[in-house]
Coordinates of C-alpha atoms in Angstrom, one line a residue:
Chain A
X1 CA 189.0 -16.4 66.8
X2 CA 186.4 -18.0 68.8
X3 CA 183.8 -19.3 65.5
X4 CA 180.3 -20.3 67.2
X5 CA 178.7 -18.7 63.5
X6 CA 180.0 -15.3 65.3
X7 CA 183.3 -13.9 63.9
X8 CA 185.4 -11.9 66.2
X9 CA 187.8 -9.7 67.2
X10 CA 189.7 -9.0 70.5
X11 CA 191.3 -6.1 72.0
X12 CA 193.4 -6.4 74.9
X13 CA 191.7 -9.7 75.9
X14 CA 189.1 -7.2 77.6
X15 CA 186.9 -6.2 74.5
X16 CA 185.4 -7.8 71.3
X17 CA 183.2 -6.8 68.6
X18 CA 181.3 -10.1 66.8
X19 CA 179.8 -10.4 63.5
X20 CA 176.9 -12.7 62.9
X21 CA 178.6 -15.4 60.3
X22 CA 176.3 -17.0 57.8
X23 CA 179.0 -19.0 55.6
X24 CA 182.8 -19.0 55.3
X25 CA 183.6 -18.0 51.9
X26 CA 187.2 -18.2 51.8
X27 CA 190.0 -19.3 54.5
X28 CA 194.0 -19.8 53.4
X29 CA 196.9 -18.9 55.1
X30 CA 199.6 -17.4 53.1
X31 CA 203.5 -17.4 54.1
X32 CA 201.9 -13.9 55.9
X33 CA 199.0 -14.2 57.6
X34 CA 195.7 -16.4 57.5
X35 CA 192.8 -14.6 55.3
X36 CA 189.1 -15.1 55.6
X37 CA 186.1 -14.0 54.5
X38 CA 183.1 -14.2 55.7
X39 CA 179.4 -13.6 54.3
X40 CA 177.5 -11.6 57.0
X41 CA 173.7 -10.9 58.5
X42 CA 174.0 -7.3 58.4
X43 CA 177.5 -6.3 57.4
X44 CA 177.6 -7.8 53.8
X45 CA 180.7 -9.4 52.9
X46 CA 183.6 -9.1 55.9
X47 CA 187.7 -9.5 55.3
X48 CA 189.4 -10.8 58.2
X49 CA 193.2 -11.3 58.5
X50 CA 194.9 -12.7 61.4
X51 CA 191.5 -12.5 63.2
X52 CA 192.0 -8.8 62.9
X53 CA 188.8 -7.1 61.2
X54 CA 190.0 -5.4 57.5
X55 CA 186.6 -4.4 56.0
X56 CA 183.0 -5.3 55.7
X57 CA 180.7 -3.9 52.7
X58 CA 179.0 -2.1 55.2
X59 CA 181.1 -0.3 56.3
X60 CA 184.4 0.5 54.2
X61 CA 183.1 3.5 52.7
X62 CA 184.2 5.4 56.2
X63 CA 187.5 4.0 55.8
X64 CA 188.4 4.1 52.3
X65 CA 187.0 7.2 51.5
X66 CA 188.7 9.0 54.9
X67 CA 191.9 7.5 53.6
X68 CA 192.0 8.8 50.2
X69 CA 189.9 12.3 49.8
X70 CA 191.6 14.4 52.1
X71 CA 195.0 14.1 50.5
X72 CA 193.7 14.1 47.0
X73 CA 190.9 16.6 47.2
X74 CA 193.9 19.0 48.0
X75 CA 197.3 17.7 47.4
X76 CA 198.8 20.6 44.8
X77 CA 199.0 17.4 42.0
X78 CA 198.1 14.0 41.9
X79 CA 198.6 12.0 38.4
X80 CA 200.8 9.8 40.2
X81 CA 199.5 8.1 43.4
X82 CA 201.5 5.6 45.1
X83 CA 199.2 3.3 47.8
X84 CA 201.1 0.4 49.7
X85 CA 199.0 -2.4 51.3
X86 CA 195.6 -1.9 49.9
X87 CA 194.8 -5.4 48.8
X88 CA 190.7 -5.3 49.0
X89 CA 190.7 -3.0 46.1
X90 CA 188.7 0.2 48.2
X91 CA 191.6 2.7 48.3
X92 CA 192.1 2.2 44.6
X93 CA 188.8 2.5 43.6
X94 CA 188.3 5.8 45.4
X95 CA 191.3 7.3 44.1
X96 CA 190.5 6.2 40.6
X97 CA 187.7 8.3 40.6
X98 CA 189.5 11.2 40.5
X99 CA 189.6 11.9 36.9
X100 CA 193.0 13.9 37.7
X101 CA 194.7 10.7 38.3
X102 CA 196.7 9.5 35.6
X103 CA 198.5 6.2 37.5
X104 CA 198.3 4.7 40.4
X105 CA 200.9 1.9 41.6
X106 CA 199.2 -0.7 44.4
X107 CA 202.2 -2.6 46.2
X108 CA 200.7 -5.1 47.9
X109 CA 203.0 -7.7 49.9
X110 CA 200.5 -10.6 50.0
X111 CA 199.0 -12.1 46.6
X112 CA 196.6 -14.1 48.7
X113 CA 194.7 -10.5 50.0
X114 CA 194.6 -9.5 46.6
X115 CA 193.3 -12.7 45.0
X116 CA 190.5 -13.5 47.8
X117 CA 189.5 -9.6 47.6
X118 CA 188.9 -9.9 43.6
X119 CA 187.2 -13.0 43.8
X120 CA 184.8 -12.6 47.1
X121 CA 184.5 -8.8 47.2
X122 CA 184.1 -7.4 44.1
X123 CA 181.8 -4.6 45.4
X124 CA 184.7 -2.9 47.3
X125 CA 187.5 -3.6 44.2
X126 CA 185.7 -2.2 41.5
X127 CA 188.3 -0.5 39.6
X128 CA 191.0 -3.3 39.0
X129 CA 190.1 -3.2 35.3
X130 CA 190.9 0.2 35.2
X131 CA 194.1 0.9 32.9
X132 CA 195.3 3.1 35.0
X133 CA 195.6 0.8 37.9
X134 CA 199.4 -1.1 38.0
X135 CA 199.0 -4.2 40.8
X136 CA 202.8 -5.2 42.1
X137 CA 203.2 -8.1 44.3
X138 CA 205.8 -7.2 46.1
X139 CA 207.0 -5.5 49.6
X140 CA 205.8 -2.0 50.0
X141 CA 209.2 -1.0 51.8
X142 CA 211.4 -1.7 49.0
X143 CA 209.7 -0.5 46.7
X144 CA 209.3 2.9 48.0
X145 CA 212.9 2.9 48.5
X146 CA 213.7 2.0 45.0
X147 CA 211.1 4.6 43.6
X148 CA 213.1 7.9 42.1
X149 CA 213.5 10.7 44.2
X150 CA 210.5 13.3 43.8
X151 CA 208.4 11.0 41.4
X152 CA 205.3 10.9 43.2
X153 CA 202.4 13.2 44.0
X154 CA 200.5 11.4 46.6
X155 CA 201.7 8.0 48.7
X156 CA 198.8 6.2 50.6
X157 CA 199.4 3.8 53.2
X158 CA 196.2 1.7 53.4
X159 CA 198.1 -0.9 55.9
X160 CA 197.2 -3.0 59.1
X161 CA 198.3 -2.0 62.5
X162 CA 202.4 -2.0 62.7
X163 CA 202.7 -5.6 64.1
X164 CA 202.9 -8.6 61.7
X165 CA 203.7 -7.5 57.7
X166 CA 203.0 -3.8 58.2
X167 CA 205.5 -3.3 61.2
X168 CA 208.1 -2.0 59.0
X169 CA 205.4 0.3 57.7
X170 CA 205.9 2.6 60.8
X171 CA 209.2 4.0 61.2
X172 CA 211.5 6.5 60.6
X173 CA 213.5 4.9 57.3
X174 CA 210.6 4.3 56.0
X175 CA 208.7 7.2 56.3
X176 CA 212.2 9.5 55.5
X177 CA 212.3 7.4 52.0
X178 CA 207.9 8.0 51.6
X179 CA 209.4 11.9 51.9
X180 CA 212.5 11.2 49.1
X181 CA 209.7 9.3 46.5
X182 CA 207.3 12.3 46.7
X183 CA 207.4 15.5 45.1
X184 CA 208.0 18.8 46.5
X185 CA 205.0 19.4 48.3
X186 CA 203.9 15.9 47.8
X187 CA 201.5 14.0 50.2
X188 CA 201.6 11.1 52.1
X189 CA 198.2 9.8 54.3
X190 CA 197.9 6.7 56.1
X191 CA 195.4 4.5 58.6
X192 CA 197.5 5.7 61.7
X193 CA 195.6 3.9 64.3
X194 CA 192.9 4.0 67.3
X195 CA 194.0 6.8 70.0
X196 CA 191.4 5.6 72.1
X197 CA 192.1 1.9 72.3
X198 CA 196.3 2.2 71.5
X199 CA 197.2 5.9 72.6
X200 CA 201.0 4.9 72.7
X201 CA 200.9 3.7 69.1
X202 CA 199.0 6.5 67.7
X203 CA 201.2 8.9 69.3
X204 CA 204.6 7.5 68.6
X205 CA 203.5 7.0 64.9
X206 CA 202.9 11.0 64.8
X207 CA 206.4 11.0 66.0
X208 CA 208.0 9.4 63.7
X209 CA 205.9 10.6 60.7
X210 CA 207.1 14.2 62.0
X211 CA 211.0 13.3 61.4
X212 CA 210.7 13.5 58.3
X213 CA 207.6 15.6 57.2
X214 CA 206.7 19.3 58.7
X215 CA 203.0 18.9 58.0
X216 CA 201.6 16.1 60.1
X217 CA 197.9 16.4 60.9
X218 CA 195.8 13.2 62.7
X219 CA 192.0 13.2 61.5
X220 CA 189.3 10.9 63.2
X221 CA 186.4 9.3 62.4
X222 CA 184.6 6.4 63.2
X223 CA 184.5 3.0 61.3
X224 CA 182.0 0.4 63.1
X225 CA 184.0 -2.6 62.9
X226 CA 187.2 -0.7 64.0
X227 CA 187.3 -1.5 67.6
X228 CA 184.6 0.5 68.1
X229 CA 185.9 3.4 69.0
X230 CA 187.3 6.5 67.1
X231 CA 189.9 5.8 64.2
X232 CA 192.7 8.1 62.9
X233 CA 194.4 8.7 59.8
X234 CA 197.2 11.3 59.3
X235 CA 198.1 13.9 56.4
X236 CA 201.3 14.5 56.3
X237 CA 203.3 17.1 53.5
X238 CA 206.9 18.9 53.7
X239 CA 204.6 21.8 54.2
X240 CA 204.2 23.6 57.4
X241 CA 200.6 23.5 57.2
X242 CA 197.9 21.4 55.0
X243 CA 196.7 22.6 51.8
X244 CA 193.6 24.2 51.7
X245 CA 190.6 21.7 49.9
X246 CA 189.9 22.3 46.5
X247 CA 186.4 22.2 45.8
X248 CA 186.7 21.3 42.2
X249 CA 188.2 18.4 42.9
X250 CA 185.3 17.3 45.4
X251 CA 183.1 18.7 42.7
X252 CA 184.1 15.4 40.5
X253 CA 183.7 12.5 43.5
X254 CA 180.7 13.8 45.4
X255 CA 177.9 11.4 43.7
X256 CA 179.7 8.8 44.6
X257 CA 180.7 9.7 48.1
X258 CA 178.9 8.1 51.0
X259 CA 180.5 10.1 54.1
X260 CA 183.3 12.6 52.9
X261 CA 182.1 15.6 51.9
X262 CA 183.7 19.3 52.1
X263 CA 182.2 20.0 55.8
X264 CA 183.5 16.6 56.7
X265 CA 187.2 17.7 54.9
X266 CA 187.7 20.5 57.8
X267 CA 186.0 18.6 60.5
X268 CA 188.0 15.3 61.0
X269 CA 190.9 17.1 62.1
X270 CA 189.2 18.9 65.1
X271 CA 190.9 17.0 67.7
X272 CA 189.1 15.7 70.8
X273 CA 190.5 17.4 74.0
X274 CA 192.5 13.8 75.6
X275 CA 194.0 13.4 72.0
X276 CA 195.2 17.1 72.2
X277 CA 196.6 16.4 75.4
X278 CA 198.5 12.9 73.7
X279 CA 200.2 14.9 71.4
X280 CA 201.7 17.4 73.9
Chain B
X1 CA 172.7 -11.2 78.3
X2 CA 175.0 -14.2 77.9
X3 CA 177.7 -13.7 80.9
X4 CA 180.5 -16.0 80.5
X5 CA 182.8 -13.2 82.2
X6 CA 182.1 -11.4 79.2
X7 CA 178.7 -8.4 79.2
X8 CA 177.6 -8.7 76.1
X9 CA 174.9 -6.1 74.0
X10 CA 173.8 -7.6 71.0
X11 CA 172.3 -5.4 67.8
X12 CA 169.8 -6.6 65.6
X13 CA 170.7 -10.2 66.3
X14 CA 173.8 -10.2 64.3
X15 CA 176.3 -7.3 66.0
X16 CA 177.8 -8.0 69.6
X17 CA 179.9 -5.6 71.4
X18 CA 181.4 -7.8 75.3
X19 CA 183.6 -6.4 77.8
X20 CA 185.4 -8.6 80.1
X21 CA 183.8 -8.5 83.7
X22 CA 185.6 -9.1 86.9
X23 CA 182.7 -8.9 89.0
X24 CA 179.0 -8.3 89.1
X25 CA 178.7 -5.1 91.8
X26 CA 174.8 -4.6 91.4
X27 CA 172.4 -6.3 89.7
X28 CA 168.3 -5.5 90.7
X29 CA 165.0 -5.0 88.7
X30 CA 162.8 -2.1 89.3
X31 CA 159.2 -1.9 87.8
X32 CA 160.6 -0.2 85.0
X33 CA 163.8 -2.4 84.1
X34 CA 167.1 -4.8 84.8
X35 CA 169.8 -2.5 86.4
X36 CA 173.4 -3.8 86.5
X37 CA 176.9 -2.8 87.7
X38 CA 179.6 -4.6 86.5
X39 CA 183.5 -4.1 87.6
X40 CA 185.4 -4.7 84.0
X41 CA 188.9 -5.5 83.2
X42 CA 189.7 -2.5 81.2
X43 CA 186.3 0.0 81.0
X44 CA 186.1 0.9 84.5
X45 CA 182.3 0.5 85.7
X46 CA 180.2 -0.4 83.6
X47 CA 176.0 0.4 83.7
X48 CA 173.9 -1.5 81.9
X49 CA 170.0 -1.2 81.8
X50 CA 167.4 -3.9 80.4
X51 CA 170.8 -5.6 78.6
X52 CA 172.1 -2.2 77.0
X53 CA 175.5 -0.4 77.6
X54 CA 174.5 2.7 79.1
X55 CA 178.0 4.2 80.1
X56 CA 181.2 3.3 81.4
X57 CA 183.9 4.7 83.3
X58 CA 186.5 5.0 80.7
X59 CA 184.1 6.3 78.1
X60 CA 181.6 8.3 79.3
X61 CA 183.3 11.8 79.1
X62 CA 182.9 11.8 75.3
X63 CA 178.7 11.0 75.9
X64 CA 178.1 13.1 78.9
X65 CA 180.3 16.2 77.1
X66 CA 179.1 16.0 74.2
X67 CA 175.1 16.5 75.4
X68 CA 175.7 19.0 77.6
X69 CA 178.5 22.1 76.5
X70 CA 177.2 22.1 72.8
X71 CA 173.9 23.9 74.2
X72 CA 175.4 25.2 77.3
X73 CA 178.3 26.8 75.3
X74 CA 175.7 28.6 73.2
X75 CA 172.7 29.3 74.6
X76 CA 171.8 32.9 75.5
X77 CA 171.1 32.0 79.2
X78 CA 171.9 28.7 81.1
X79 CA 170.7 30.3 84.9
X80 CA 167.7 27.2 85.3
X81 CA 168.1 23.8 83.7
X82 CA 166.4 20.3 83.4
X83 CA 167.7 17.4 82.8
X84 CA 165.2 14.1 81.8
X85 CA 166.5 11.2 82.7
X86 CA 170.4 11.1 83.2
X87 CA 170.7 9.5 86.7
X88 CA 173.9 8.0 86.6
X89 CA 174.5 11.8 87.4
X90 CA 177.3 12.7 84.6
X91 CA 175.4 14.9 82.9
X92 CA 174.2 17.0 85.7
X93 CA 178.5 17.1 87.2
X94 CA 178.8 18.6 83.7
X95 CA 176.1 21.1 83.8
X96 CA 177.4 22.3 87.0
X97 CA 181.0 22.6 86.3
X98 CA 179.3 26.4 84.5
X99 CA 179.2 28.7 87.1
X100 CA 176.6 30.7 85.4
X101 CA 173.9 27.3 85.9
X102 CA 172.4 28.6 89.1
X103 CA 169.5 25.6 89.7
X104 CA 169.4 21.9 88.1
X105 CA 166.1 19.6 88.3
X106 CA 167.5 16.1 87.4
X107 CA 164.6 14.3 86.9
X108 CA 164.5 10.3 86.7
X109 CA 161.9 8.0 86.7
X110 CA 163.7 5.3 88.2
X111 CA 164.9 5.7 91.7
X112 CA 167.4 2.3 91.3
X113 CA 169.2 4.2 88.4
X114 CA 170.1 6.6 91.3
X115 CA 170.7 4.2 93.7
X116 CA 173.1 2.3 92.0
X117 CA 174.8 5.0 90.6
X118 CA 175.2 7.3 94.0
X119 CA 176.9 4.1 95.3
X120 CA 178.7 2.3 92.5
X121 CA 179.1 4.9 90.2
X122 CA 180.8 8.0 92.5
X123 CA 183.1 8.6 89.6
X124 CA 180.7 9.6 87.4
X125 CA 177.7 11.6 89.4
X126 CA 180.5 13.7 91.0
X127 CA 178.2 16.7 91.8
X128 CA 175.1 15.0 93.8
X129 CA 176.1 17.1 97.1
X130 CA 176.0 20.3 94.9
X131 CA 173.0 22.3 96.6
X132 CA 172.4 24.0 92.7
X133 CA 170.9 20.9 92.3
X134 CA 167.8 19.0 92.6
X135 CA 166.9 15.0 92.0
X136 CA 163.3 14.2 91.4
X137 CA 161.8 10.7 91.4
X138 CA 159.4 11.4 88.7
X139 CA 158.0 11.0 85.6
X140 CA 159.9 13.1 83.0
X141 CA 157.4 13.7 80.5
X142 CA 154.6 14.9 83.2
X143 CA 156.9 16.7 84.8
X144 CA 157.7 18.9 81.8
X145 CA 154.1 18.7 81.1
X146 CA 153.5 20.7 84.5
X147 CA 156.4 23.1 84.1
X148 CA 155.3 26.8 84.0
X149 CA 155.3 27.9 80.4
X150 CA 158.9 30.0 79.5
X151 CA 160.7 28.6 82.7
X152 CA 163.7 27.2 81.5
X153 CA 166.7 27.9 80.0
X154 CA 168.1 24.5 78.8
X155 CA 166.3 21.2 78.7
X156 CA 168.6 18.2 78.3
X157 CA 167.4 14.4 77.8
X158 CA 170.1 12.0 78.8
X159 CA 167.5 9.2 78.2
X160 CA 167.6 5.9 76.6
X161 CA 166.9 4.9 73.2
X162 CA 163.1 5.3 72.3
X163 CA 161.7 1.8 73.2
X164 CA 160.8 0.7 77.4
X165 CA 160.5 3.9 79.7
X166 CA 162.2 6.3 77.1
X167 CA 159.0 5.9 74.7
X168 CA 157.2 9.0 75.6
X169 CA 160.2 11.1 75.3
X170 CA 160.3 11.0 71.6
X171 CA 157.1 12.1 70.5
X172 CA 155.6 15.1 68.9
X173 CA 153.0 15.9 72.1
X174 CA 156.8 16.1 74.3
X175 CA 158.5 17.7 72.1
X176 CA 156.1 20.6 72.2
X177 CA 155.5 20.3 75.6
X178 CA 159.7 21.3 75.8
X179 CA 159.0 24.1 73.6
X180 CA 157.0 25.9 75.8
X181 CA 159.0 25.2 78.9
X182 CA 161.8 26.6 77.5
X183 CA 161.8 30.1 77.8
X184 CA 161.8 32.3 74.3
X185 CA 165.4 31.3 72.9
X186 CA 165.9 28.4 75.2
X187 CA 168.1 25.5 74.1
X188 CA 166.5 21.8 73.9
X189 CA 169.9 19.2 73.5
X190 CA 168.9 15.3 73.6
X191 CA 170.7 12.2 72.9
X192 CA 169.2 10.9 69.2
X193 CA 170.8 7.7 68.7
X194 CA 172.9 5.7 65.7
X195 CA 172.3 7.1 62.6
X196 CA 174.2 4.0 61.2
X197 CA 172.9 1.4 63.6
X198 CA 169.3 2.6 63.7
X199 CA 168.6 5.2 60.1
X200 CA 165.0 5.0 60.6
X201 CA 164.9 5.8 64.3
X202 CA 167.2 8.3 63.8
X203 CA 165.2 9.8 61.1
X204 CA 162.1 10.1 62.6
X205 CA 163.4 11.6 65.6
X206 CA 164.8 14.3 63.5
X207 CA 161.5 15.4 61.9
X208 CA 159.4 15.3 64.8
X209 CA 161.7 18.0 67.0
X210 CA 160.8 20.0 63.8
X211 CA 157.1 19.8 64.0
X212 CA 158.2 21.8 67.2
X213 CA 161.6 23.4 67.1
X214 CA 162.9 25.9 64.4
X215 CA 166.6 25.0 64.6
X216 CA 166.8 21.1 64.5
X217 CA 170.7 20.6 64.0
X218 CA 171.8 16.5 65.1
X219 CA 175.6 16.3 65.8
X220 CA 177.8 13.1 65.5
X221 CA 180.4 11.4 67.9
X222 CA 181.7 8.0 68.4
X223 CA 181.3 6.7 72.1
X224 CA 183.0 3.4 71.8
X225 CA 180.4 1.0 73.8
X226 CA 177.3 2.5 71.7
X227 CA 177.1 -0.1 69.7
X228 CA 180.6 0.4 67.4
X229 CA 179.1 3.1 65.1
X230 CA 178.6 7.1 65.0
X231 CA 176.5 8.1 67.4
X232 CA 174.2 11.1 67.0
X233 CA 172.6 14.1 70.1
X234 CA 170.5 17.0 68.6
X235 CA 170.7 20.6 69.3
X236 CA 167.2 22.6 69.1
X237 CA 165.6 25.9 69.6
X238 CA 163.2 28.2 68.2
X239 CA 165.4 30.2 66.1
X240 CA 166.4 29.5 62.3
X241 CA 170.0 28.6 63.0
X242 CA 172.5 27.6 66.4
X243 CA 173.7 30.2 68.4
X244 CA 177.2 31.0 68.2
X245 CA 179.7 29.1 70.7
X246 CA 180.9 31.4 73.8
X247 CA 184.4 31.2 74.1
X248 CA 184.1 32.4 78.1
X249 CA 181.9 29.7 78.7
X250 CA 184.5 27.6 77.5
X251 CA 186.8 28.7 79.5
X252 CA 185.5 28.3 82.9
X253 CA 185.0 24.4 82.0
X254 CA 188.2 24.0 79.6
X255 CA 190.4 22.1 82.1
X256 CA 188.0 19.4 83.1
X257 CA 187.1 18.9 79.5
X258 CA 188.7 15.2 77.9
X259 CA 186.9 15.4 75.1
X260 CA 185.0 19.0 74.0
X261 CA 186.9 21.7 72.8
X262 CA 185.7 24.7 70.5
X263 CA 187.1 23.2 67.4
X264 CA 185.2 20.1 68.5
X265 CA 182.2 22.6 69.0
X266 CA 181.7 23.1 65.3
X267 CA 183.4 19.6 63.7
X268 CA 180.5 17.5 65.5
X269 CA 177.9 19.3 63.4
X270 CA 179.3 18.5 60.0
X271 CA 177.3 15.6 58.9
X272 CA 178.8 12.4 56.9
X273 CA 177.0 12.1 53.2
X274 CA 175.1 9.2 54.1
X275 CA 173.7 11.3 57.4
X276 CA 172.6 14.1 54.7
X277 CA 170.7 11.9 52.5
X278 CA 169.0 10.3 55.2
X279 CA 167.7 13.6 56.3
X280 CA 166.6 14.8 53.2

């Protein structure tokens, strides 16, 4: 990261995006990765790790929010919600609203993202203290292979991009043994990458998500700091189709929700004509 | 512009987006503004005007799509268009791709815009040899100001944001003066900025079309070198809702599309929450 009081990212050593700094809050490496965070002009507070942007408070709304409603606002049940990676706290707190929830499990590998995210962003964790909320330091892998067969109703996988910790993250043991932990007619979503900026990525992760599940569905959106260009997450159930949205659900969130709204549900999977095209 | 290899647009003095240049192709000021043409490593061509991205190779299908097929997908006649502005010529190669368009008036103020794109730009103005159409050196807002009442089927602005020579286009004496050039049902689509980036702007905008236009519906994209964030056009006529889509239409341009489909046709109109309160 080139640090000039700008932070920023690189794609492809041919595009960056930079973030006016005002202070460094926090900087440590762990055995994983190096974690920063960074107070901001405009985008609040801003997680960096391995000079890869995570989240800003100005932004993570898009993400977290696109992550988590459209499984749970139509998954068939979801008292018990697995999410791997997720160390800022945001998935968590959005899932947490749902009063349906009964526990949620956050297997996060790296103490270090969890302890800089309570301390220096507690506007994006707010719902550590909530007693439904279990926080296991520990690698997301195993511990959705250990998990029980058909003991979970919705798996999130709120990693980074599959190099570094989250490579094992993206493949076809792991995703077969997400399948094995859920339910019948259990969900699984995840961050599934940029199709505009890593095409091949994005479309061997549908791939690989589709040996195991028959339901796998890419939705897009934009998150600011993302590369800026359109993101993708995918749904992914042993159905053949998704689940319909269930407004009551939605019914519960919406005061609190800053972009996903029941429009918005539907929308994000219209796929633009070149990702179409990807995915032939 | 700082240009260390790198062309760099810079948001409210604290967001940057840079793309790596390999060379400088074009670089001249008219009366109106600085005009450049940069070759990039990984974004094609790139124009930029007064400092500001205005479109690339790689990205500007998704910009130049997306203000042009919602109308002309859906407006009861598209025989006689304008188009303000737009003269890197992208807009007008996609109004012409629809066989039904029988005449096009581009009209730019700046003759260098033209210029430079007609000779570093051929990608992108594809159509400038098509005898449907017509490129006039002019003022934009007097020339709609002179149009003969009920003349036009479809007025498009592919203009810049509302500060420098795009100032007059986004006021309430232009707005009506498009209203009655446009013939009774005639479809008005413009380019209406970040609704993330600039709220206010965006805002405003909104609620001035509707001191003129009936149907006021803004619909969302991302185009990755517009400043990292959801971008917005606006779709307007003088009835209460949008006309359907026209799935012939569609199919005379559905091959050359990379980005516009008919699912896309419906999905850009659903509005994030944050959008809707905005407008409210």
């Amino acid at each position: 990261m080139t640090f000039d009081a700008w932070a920023s990212e690189t794609f492809d050593d041919s595009f960056r995006i930079s973030v006016k700094v005002r202070q460094t809050l926090f900087a440590e490496s762990s055995p994983y990765q190096k974690v920063e965070v960074f107070d901001t002009e405009r985008w609040g507070r801003v997680l960096m790790i391995d000079g890869l942007f995570m989240t800003s408070e100005r932004d993570e709304f898009v993400y977290h929010e696109l992550l988590t409603h459209p499984a749970l606002c139509s998954a068939p049940a979801i008292s018990r919600v697995v999410i791997i990676g997720g160390g800022d706290g945001g998935c968590a707190r959005e899932v947490l609203r749902h009063p349906e929830v009964q526990s949620v499990s956050l297997v996060e590998i790296d103490r270090l993202v969890v302890e800089a995210s309570q301390k220096f962003l507690p506007s994006i964790g707010t719902a550590w203290d909530d007693p439904r909320l279990e926080v296991r330091i520990e690698d997301g892998v195993e511990y959705i292979a250990n998990l029980p067969p058909a003991s979970t109703d919705v798996i999130l996988l709120d990693s980074s991009d599959p190099v570094g910790p989250a490579e094992g993250l993206f493949n076809a043991t792991f995703f077969a043994a997400c399948r094995r932990a859920l339910k019948p007619g259990g969900v699984l979503a995840l961050q599934s990458g940029s199709p505009f900026l890593m095409p091949k990525t994005f479309r061997d992760t549908q791939r690989v998500i589709a040996e195991s599940f028959g339901c796998v569905e890419p939705y897009f959106a934009n998150v600011p700091l993302y590369g800026s260009a359109i993101w993708s997450w995918t749904y992914a159930s042993d159905q053949a189709t998704r689940y319909p949205k269930i407004a009551q659900r939605w019914g519960s969130i919406a005061e609190t929700c800053k972009y996903y709204n029941l429009d918005i549900h539907d929308a994000v999977f219209a796929a633009p004509t070149y990702v179409r095209r990807l995915l032939r």
